[in-house]
Amino acid sequence: MVEVALIDKRFRSVVHLEKNMNNTQLTLTQIFGALMRQKAKGLLAFLIVFGLVMALFLVWPKSYGSEGKLHVQMTRTETNLSPVVSSNGQGMGISIQDTRETEIKSVEEVLKSRAVLEAVVKKIGAKKILENSFSGLLPSLSVPSILKGGGSAAGDMSPEEYKELKNIELATNLLDESLSVHNTKKTSVISVYMKANSPRLAQEIVNEIISETRKVHQKMHGVTGSSAFFAEKVKEADAELEEALAKLEEFREKQQVLSVGSARFTLQEIIGTLEKGIMESGVEVEQSQRQIDTLMKEIGKTPEKIVLETKGVERKSGDDATVEVFRLESERQRLLSQYRATHPEVRKIDARLKQMKSRLGTMKDDRTQSQSTINAVFSDVKMQLVRAETQNIGAKARLKSLEKKLAKARKDAVEMNRAEIQADRLQRDVDDTRKDREMYVAKGREALASLSLDNSNLSTLVVAQQPTFILKHASPRGMLFLPIALILGTLAGLATAMFCERNHLSPSLNEVEVEQILEMPVLVTLPRVYSSRNMVN
């Protein structure tokens, strides 16, 4: 009875286990139960995987970083004179302007250039750069069979030479991958960062990169042969200057003037004086001619002789009044030739003349004896006419002479203008040649100074920060390996527990598995199918 009860109990446990395993998904309770039953194995798997990952972290090749900083100065290299570049096709140098951004970008490209990295590799040694903690465990570099047989692809390259070049290439590629060059915006400082297998090596590599970059940068901004070029240009400019001065001196001797400009200015003053004299002479001719015409009319009206009649005292007064009237009329005509009728002097004469004529009309004629005499007014007008004619002839002669002088002066002015143009051209040639010579002399001094700076190994790339020596490794990072080890260990422990509980978690049990559970022989097992919403028994 006890054995039957035990078999029935084991059978019920198998049926119950099979019923639980036929569920479509594993529950958290099942997983937790499996972990609790296999906790020793799961913990062991977790510790093994965690230890392996941490051991890998300990033996992983360490990389140490070093950082140096360069400051790009915009002084001597911002303007450089190159005799190769020409503005007029005659080898005249011009200034080449480099902006701050352009200069900084150029320095960054030089820092990352393969030529600089290869120079660093050759100076430090490719073997030293490629060396790490796994070097002894990895197989050495094999030599292709084509090199052993002297194939045509490698030419006459020996295996040792191939190995050396291959190591240099690998080391250069490693430096290229490990190098980081960065420039902060709106600054002239460039940061150079490098990783290597030791702090000292990283510092040495950064130091050599900066040194090689400064050398290349110095060669880039130096112009070979500049001093000799400008010295030759100074000699050519001296010869051209002497030739230009000789032409200018010959022209001055031919023109018999020291300065064409001053001579032309003097000639312009003479022309102005002549034009003013011609204008005054023309006015004088016109005035004298008008005076002649007026006097001719007056002579035509004035008698050459006058008859004097005297009869007693009264008649004597009348004769005097008549003479006074003639004199006043002559004076009036003279004034009219110079002034208008409304002039105060003319009005004064008119009033006096009117008064004398009125008095003459009231006088009695008490004499019969007459006497003639030369008219003083006629003589005066005649003398004025002679003076006016003389003045007119002289004014015309002066006008004609001045016109001839003006024509000659204007002709000389035209020739002087042509001479001034030629003199200006010759003087401009002298000035341009002198300026070119001064520029060549100045640039020659700059070239000598630049050559001295190049020879003294001075550069505008100033080391703002020496390469750092940091003992703490940059990679691998422990904070990265620790979560990886925890995750992998947890997954390994869970997988181990699930694997050990695979018989209890299987949806169907075979005969062997049932025998192991019941610890008794089993002929056959029949899986039980449970009903669901979409299935029937």
XYZ file of C-alpha atoms in Angstrom:
537
model
C 0.000 0.000 0.000
C 2.897 2.326 0.749
C 4.538 1.672 -2.649
C 1.239 2.250 -4.501
C 0.739 5.515 -2.655
C 4.307 6.578 -3.497
C 3.852 5.760 -7.195
C 0.571 7.596 -7.268
C 2.189 10.618 -5.620
C 5.084 10.646 -8.108
C 2.707 10.220 -11.019
C 0.623 13.098 -9.813
C 3.791 15.250 -9.551
C 4.760 14.315 -13.116
C 1.297 15.139 -14.364
C 1.348 18.399 -12.456
C 4.825 19.266 -13.832
C 3.776 18.402 -17.370
C 0.661 20.513 -16.983
C 2.754 23.448 -15.862
C 5.263 22.981 -18.698
C 2.560 23.016 -21.345
C 1.948 26.746 -20.730
C 2.837 28.897 -23.724
C 5.224 31.218 -21.766
C 7.515 31.030 -18.750
C 6.355 33.067 -15.822
C 8.559 35.119 -13.536
C 7.751 32.683 -10.781
C 9.137 29.801 -12.836
C 12.279 31.770 -13.723
C 12.794 32.867 -10.132
C 12.231 29.291 -8.953
C 14.792 28.005 -11.431
C 17.306 30.628 -10.269
C 16.755 29.743 -6.655
C 17.183 26.050 -7.358
C 20.345 26.668 -9.475
C 21.657 29.679 -7.597
C 25.024 28.100 -6.895
C 25.687 27.331 -10.561
C 24.329 30.719 -11.707
C 26.490 32.588 -9.189
C 29.524 30.579 -10.261
C 28.881 31.430 -13.932
C 28.415 35.127 -13.024
C 31.711 35.219 -11.135
C 33.585 33.427 -13.913
C 32.358 35.775 -16.673
C 32.796 38.883 -14.499
C 36.331 37.791 -13.638
C 37.187 37.107 -17.287
C 35.977 40.560 -18.385
C 37.872 42.304 -15.601
C 40.962 40.230 -16.372
C 40.640 41.325 -19.991
C 40.501 44.914 -18.761
C 43.674 44.394 -16.769
C 45.645 42.853 -19.650
C 44.176 45.114 -22.364
C 46.873 47.420 -23.877
C 46.787 50.762 -22.101
C 46.788 53.998 -24.091
C 48.126 57.166 -22.514
C 47.332 60.638 -23.794
C 49.410 63.783 -24.121
C 48.283 67.240 -25.224
C 50.234 70.216 -26.512
C 49.032 73.604 -27.726
C 50.339 75.921 -30.447
C 49.671 79.636 -30.770
C 49.666 81.003 -34.331
C 51.131 84.501 -34.412
C 50.143 86.802 -37.308
C 53.392 88.791 -37.580
C 56.094 87.989 -40.083
C 54.112 85.387 -41.973
C 51.005 87.448 -42.522
C 52.632 89.321 -45.465
C 55.314 87.689 -47.564
C 56.967 88.957 -50.695
C 57.363 86.373 -53.393
C 59.469 87.188 -56.473
C 57.606 84.467 -58.338
C 54.273 86.316 -58.259
C 54.211 89.312 -60.615
C 51.697 92.049 -61.295
C 53.215 93.332 -64.542
C 55.019 90.326 -65.921
C 58.467 91.760 -65.055
C 59.096 89.919 -61.829
C 57.915 92.696 -59.530
C 56.908 91.235 -56.176
C 53.554 91.818 -54.584
C 52.290 91.228 -51.053
C 50.257 88.096 -50.416
C 47.764 88.575 -47.581
C 46.818 85.633 -45.348
C 43.843 85.933 -43.023
C 43.887 84.471 -39.530
C 41.431 81.685 -40.426
C 43.452 80.726 -43.497
C 46.676 80.597 -41.534
C 45.158 78.498 -38.744
C 43.570 76.049 -41.193
C 46.902 75.733 -42.996
C 48.667 74.906 -39.740
C 46.005 72.292 -38.910
C 46.500 70.605 -42.281
C 50.268 70.587 -41.781
C 49.831 69.008 -38.341
C 47.706 66.206 -39.831
C 49.825 65.776 -42.965
C 51.344 62.378 -43.668
C 54.759 63.902 -44.310
C 54.933 65.205 -40.735
C 53.733 61.877 -39.295
C 56.241 59.886 -41.364
C 59.048 62.186 -40.215
C 57.989 61.595 -36.599
C 57.878 57.821 -37.160
C 61.363 57.794 -38.691
C 62.744 59.897 -35.848
C 61.163 57.942 -32.971
C 61.115 54.522 -34.606
C 58.250 52.479 -36.014
C 58.964 49.531 -33.725
C 58.693 51.698 -30.629
C 55.354 53.127 -31.754
C 53.849 49.756 -32.713
C 55.007 48.053 -29.521
C 52.261 46.981 -27.034
C 51.548 44.300 -24.418
C 50.314 41.844 -27.073
C 53.379 42.197 -29.295
C 55.021 39.012 -28.028
C 51.788 37.008 -28.343
C 50.987 37.985 -31.945
C 52.831 36.413 -34.879
C 55.504 38.502 -36.530
C 54.947 40.208 -39.880
C 55.208 37.666 -42.654
C 57.002 38.432 -45.895
C 55.054 37.736 -49.084
C 56.341 34.894 -51.152
C 56.544 37.186 -54.181
C 59.333 39.114 -52.409
C 61.199 35.927 -51.544
C 61.156 34.895 -55.158
C 62.081 38.381 -56.416
C 58.762 38.992 -58.183
C 58.337 41.915 -60.553
C 55.683 43.597 -58.369
C 58.254 44.569 -55.713
C 61.107 45.098 -58.107
C 64.479 44.707 -56.447
C 63.102 45.396 -52.921
C 64.595 43.162 -50.281
C 62.475 41.490 -47.559
C 64.144 43.615 -44.875
C 63.406 46.786 -46.779
C 59.799 45.724 -47.311
C 59.383 44.945 -43.621
C 60.844 48.306 -42.644
C 58.583 50.218 -45.044
C 55.567 48.202 -43.908
C 56.306 49.004 -40.259
C 56.642 52.699 -41.107
C 53.325 52.598 -42.939
C 51.576 50.842 -40.042
C 53.067 53.239 -37.494
C 52.058 56.235 -39.623
C 48.514 54.919 -39.916
C 48.407 54.355 -36.161
C 49.536 57.930 -35.502
C 46.994 59.219 -37.996
C 44.211 57.365 -36.172
C 45.412 58.420 -32.710
C 46.070 62.089 -33.566
C 43.445 64.709 -32.758
C 43.855 68.358 -33.865
C 41.333 70.937 -32.676
C 40.989 74.718 -32.865
C 38.493 76.626 -30.753
C 36.556 79.260 -32.700
C 37.742 82.866 -32.542
C 41.114 81.839 -31.100
C 44.604 81.392 -32.517
C 45.418 78.348 -30.358
C 45.552 74.828 -31.849
C 45.344 71.785 -29.567
C 47.320 68.629 -30.507
C 46.322 65.400 -28.715
C 47.958 61.979 -29.183
C 47.510 58.515 -27.664
C 50.387 56.040 -27.258
C 51.287 52.938 -25.275
C 53.166 54.933 -22.615
C 52.987 58.464 -21.180
C 56.576 59.209 -22.178
C 56.019 58.025 -25.750
C 52.824 60.074 -26.109
C 54.637 63.166 -24.859
C 57.569 62.504 -27.193
C 55.292 62.018 -30.217
C 53.390 65.272 -29.570
C 56.674 67.103 -29.064
C 58.078 65.782 -32.355
C 54.858 66.562 -34.244
C 55.005 70.171 -33.037
C 58.704 70.403 -33.901
C 58.250 68.985 -37.419
C 55.215 71.199 -38.006
C 57.187 74.309 -37.101
C 59.938 73.286 -39.518
C 57.498 72.668 -42.365
C 55.617 75.892 -41.571
C 58.877 77.825 -41.633
C 59.793 76.373 -45.030
C 56.321 77.153 -46.368
C 56.654 80.862 -45.532
C 60.225 81.203 -46.682
C 61.083 82.113 -50.278
C 64.333 80.636 -51.523
C 66.595 83.095 -53.327
C 64.675 86.233 -52.340
C 67.734 88.192 -51.190
C 69.674 87.456 -54.394
C 66.624 88.285 -56.504
C 66.129 91.683 -54.891
C 69.854 92.471 -55.041
C 69.742 91.901 -58.807
C 66.604 94.026 -59.053
C 68.346 96.882 -57.206
C 71.162 96.852 -59.782
C 68.666 96.926 -62.650
C 66.756 99.773 -60.981
C 69.985 101.773 -60.554
C 70.736 101.476 -64.281
C 67.176 102.453 -65.224
C 67.280 105.421 -62.823
C 70.533 106.744 -64.315
C 69.092 106.451 -67.820
C 65.876 108.265 -66.843
C 67.814 111.079 -65.124
C 70.027 111.512 -68.205
C 66.986 111.857 -70.470
C 65.393 114.421 -68.142
C 68.602 116.485 -67.944
C 68.986 116.422 -71.725
C 65.418 117.637 -72.161
C 65.917 120.510 -69.688
C 69.071 121.637 -71.477
C 67.222 121.581 -74.784
C 64.344 123.650 -73.402
C 66.775 125.915 -71.482
C 64.574 125.817 -68.415
C 65.081 124.249 -65.036
C 61.418 123.544 -64.513
C 58.893 123.467 -67.337
C 56.069 123.947 -64.878
C 57.470 127.208 -63.475
C 58.284 128.466 -66.995
C 54.772 127.671 -68.125
C 53.357 129.501 -65.102
C 55.462 132.577 -65.922
C 54.297 132.435 -69.535
C 50.685 132.275 -68.399
C 51.231 135.406 -66.310
C 52.723 137.159 -69.356
C 49.744 136.133 -71.475
C 47.398 137.474 -68.811
C 49.278 140.792 -68.725
C 49.181 141.054 -72.529
C 45.463 140.333 -72.641
C 44.865 143.008 -70.028
C 47.014 145.492 -71.980
C 45.145 144.696 -75.199
C 41.854 145.313 -73.466
C 43.058 148.660 -72.072
C 44.528 149.690 -75.425
C 41.285 148.817 -77.182
C 39.354 150.950 -74.726
C 41.854 153.787 -75.209
C 41.542 153.588 -79.008
C 37.784 153.636 -78.775
C 37.748 156.586 -76.378
C 40.243 158.591 -78.438
C 38.312 157.879 -81.627
C 35.097 159.013 -79.979
C 36.847 162.176 -78.776
C 38.185 162.833 -82.283
C 34.718 162.502 -83.768
C 33.294 164.889 -81.173
C 36.061 167.444 -81.721
C 35.672 167.242 -85.498
C 32.004 168.054 -85.143
C 32.843 170.926 -82.804
C 35.459 172.329 -85.211
C 32.895 172.242 -87.980
C 30.592 174.402 -85.902
C 33.209 176.755 -84.408
C 34.504 179.676 -86.596
C 38.209 180.062 -86.903
C 38.005 183.891 -86.332
C 35.491 186.096 -84.503
C 34.491 189.777 -85.180
C 34.694 192.152 -82.250
C 32.474 195.301 -82.294
C 32.982 197.953 -79.727
C 30.894 201.131 -79.204
C 31.618 202.648 -75.943
C 31.879 200.956 -72.684
C 28.689 199.046 -73.008
C 29.812 197.443 -76.211
C 33.081 196.468 -74.639
C 31.167 194.514 -72.039
C 29.130 192.883 -74.767
C 32.249 191.804 -76.584
C 33.591 190.295 -73.421
C 30.300 188.487 -72.891
C 30.426 187.123 -76.438
C 33.933 185.774 -75.895
C 32.804 184.242 -72.644
C 29.840 182.592 -74.409
C 32.171 181.041 -77.013
C 34.495 179.861 -74.298
C 31.651 178.336 -72.336
C 30.281 176.547 -75.420
C 33.739 175.148 -76.175
C 34.077 173.967 -72.600
C 30.588 172.422 -72.787
C 31.515 170.481 -75.943
C 34.661 169.232 -74.293
C 32.755 168.064 -71.246
C 30.106 166.342 -73.379
C 32.872 164.289 -75.012
C 33.679 162.920 -71.573
C 30.460 163.060 -69.581
C 26.758 162.882 -70.095
C 24.474 165.960 -70.299
C 23.217 165.251 -66.779
C 26.671 165.486 -65.252
C 27.024 168.235 -62.594
C 29.889 169.951 -64.456
C 27.883 170.022 -67.682
C 24.871 171.416 -65.846
C 27.054 174.084 -64.265
C 28.392 175.144 -67.676
C 24.843 175.131 -69.079
C 23.645 177.466 -66.306
C 26.594 179.824 -66.812
C 26.085 179.796 -70.581
C 22.384 180.551 -70.197
C 23.183 183.460 -67.883
C 25.760 184.944 -70.280
C 23.456 184.626 -73.281
C 20.703 186.361 -71.323
C 23.053 189.198 -70.403
C 24.335 189.481 -73.965
C 20.789 189.888 -75.244
C 20.133 192.856 -72.986
C 23.235 194.833 -74.000
C 22.926 197.784 -76.392
C 24.819 198.011 -79.645
C 26.497 201.437 -79.356
C 29.569 200.849 -81.512
C 29.974 200.513 -85.222
C 33.691 199.888 -85.386
C 34.484 196.179 -85.818
C 37.659 194.154 -85.325
C 38.345 190.429 -86.026
C 40.656 188.121 -84.093
C 41.520 184.391 -83.890
C 38.892 182.350 -82.079
C 40.501 180.989 -78.904
C 37.874 178.280 -78.698
C 38.767 177.086 -82.186
C 42.437 177.019 -81.307
C 41.726 175.097 -78.110
C 39.551 172.561 -79.897
C 42.206 172.241 -82.591
C 44.863 171.472 -80.002
C 42.578 168.926 -78.333
C 41.983 167.279 -81.707
C 45.699 167.022 -82.363
C 46.274 165.459 -78.948
C 43.360 163.043 -79.478
C 44.672 161.965 -82.878
C 48.141 161.473 -81.451
C 46.715 159.439 -78.580
C 44.639 157.364 -81.023
C 47.635 156.593 -83.223
C 49.725 155.593 -80.204
C 46.933 153.410 -78.804
C 46.517 151.617 -82.141
C 50.260 151.034 -82.367
C 50.342 149.622 -78.832
C 47.299 147.447 -79.577
C 48.919 145.998 -82.685
C 52.181 145.330 -80.853
C 50.381 143.669 -77.961
C 48.372 141.466 -80.317
C 51.577 140.273 -81.979
C 53.154 139.555 -78.616
C 50.007 137.720 -77.471
C 49.965 135.528 -80.583
C 53.612 134.633 -80.054
C 53.031 133.963 -76.347
C 50.101 131.680 -77.096
C 52.174 129.792 -79.634
C 54.907 129.439 -77.040
C 52.261 128.254 -74.549
C 51.192 125.464 -76.906
C 54.798 124.374 -77.290
C 55.247 124.682 -73.540
C 52.233 122.424 -72.941
C 53.748 119.776 -75.176
C 57.076 120.182 -73.464
C 55.401 119.963 -70.066
C 53.705 116.687 -71.024
C 57.032 115.247 -72.105
C 58.749 116.610 -68.997
C 56.043 115.107 -66.784
C 56.462 111.757 -68.500
C 60.226 111.854 -68.018
C 59.832 112.970 -64.394
C 57.258 110.232 -63.791
C 59.675 107.663 -65.197
C 62.328 108.950 -62.819
C 59.952 108.858 -59.833
C 58.630 105.383 -60.675
C 62.128 104.027 -61.128
C 63.221 105.597 -57.846
C 60.186 104.126 -56.041
C 60.888 100.693 -57.524
C 64.484 100.923 -56.386
C 63.453 101.960 -52.877
C 60.941 99.095 -52.765
C 63.568 96.582 -53.936
C 66.016 97.857 -51.325
C 63.400 97.621 -48.554
C 62.219 94.181 -49.641
C 65.820 93.044 -49.955
C 66.353 94.006 -46.333
C 63.181 92.140 -45.392
C 64.425 89.108 -47.319
C 67.749 89.229 -45.476
C 65.919 89.564 -42.169
C 63.638 86.675 -43.122
C 66.666 84.601 -44.095
C 68.264 85.380 -40.742
C 65.069 84.338 -38.965
C 64.933 81.137 -40.999
C 68.553 80.358 -40.165
C 67.895 81.031 -36.490
C 64.974 78.537 -36.567
C 62.508 81.127 -35.313
C 58.881 80.541 -36.167
C 55.555 82.249 -35.655
C 54.175 78.980 -34.251
C 54.717 79.467 -30.536
C 54.318 76.554 -28.139
C 51.559 77.778 -25.839
C 51.565 74.537 -23.794
C 54.292 71.922 -23.666
C 53.165 68.315 -24.247
C 51.702 67.003 -21.003
C 52.910 63.905 -19.123
C 49.839 62.114 -17.694
C 50.264 58.825 -15.806
C 46.568 57.956 -15.864
C 45.748 55.927 -18.954
C 43.200 57.324 -21.382
C 41.919 53.924 -22.538
C 40.530 51.409 -21.800
C 38.167 53.037 -19.351
C 37.320 51.103 -16.182
C 33.899 52.698 -15.913
C 33.095 51.198 -19.296
C 34.350 47.665 -18.555
C 32.563 47.430 -15.185
C 28.964 47.677 -16.516
C 29.907 45.372 -19.395
C 31.217 42.783 -16.927
C 28.072 43.062 -14.777
C 25.769 42.669 -17.776
C 27.670 39.729 -19.264
C 27.978 38.004 -15.847
C 24.255 38.403 -15.164
C 23.364 36.996 -18.582
C 25.784 34.090 -18.078
C 24.330 33.228 -14.637
C 20.760 33.403 -15.950
C 21.609 31.265 -18.964
C 23.330 28.675 -16.759
C 20.325 28.448 -14.423
C 17.913 28.111 -17.347
C 20.092 25.464 -18.950
C 20.236 23.395 -15.778
C 16.432 23.654 -15.393
C 15.735 22.742 -19.005
C 14.118 19.383 -17.996
C 11.698 21.017 -15.606
C 10.863 23.815 -18.053
C 10.372 21.635 -21.129
C 6.734 21.579 -22.512
C 6.900 17.751 -23.155
C 8.754 15.045 -21.183
C 10.128 11.919 -22.802
C 10.517 8.494 -21.177
C 14.052 9.064 -19.900
C 13.141 12.353 -18.268
C 10.083 10.788 -16.592
C 12.226 7.850 -15.357
C 14.704 10.324 -13.852
C 11.903 12.177 -12.121
C 9.964 9.026 -10.929
C 13.137 6.946 -10.399
C 11.376 3.896 -11.882
C 11.073 2.246 -15.324
C 8.693 3.933 -17.829
C 7.471 2.299 -21.036
C 5.835 5.256 -22.806
C 4.722 8.842 -22.150
C 1.599 10.474 -23.490
C 1.509 14.297 -23.570
C -1.642 15.847 -22.214
C -3.334 18.532 -24.258
C -5.241 21.139 -22.273
C -8.239 22.932 -23.637
C -8.226 26.640 -24.405
C -10.567 29.095 -26.031
C -9.502 27.957 -29.527
C -8.977 24.256 -28.826
C -11.010 21.279 -27.610
C -9.847 18.172 -25.727
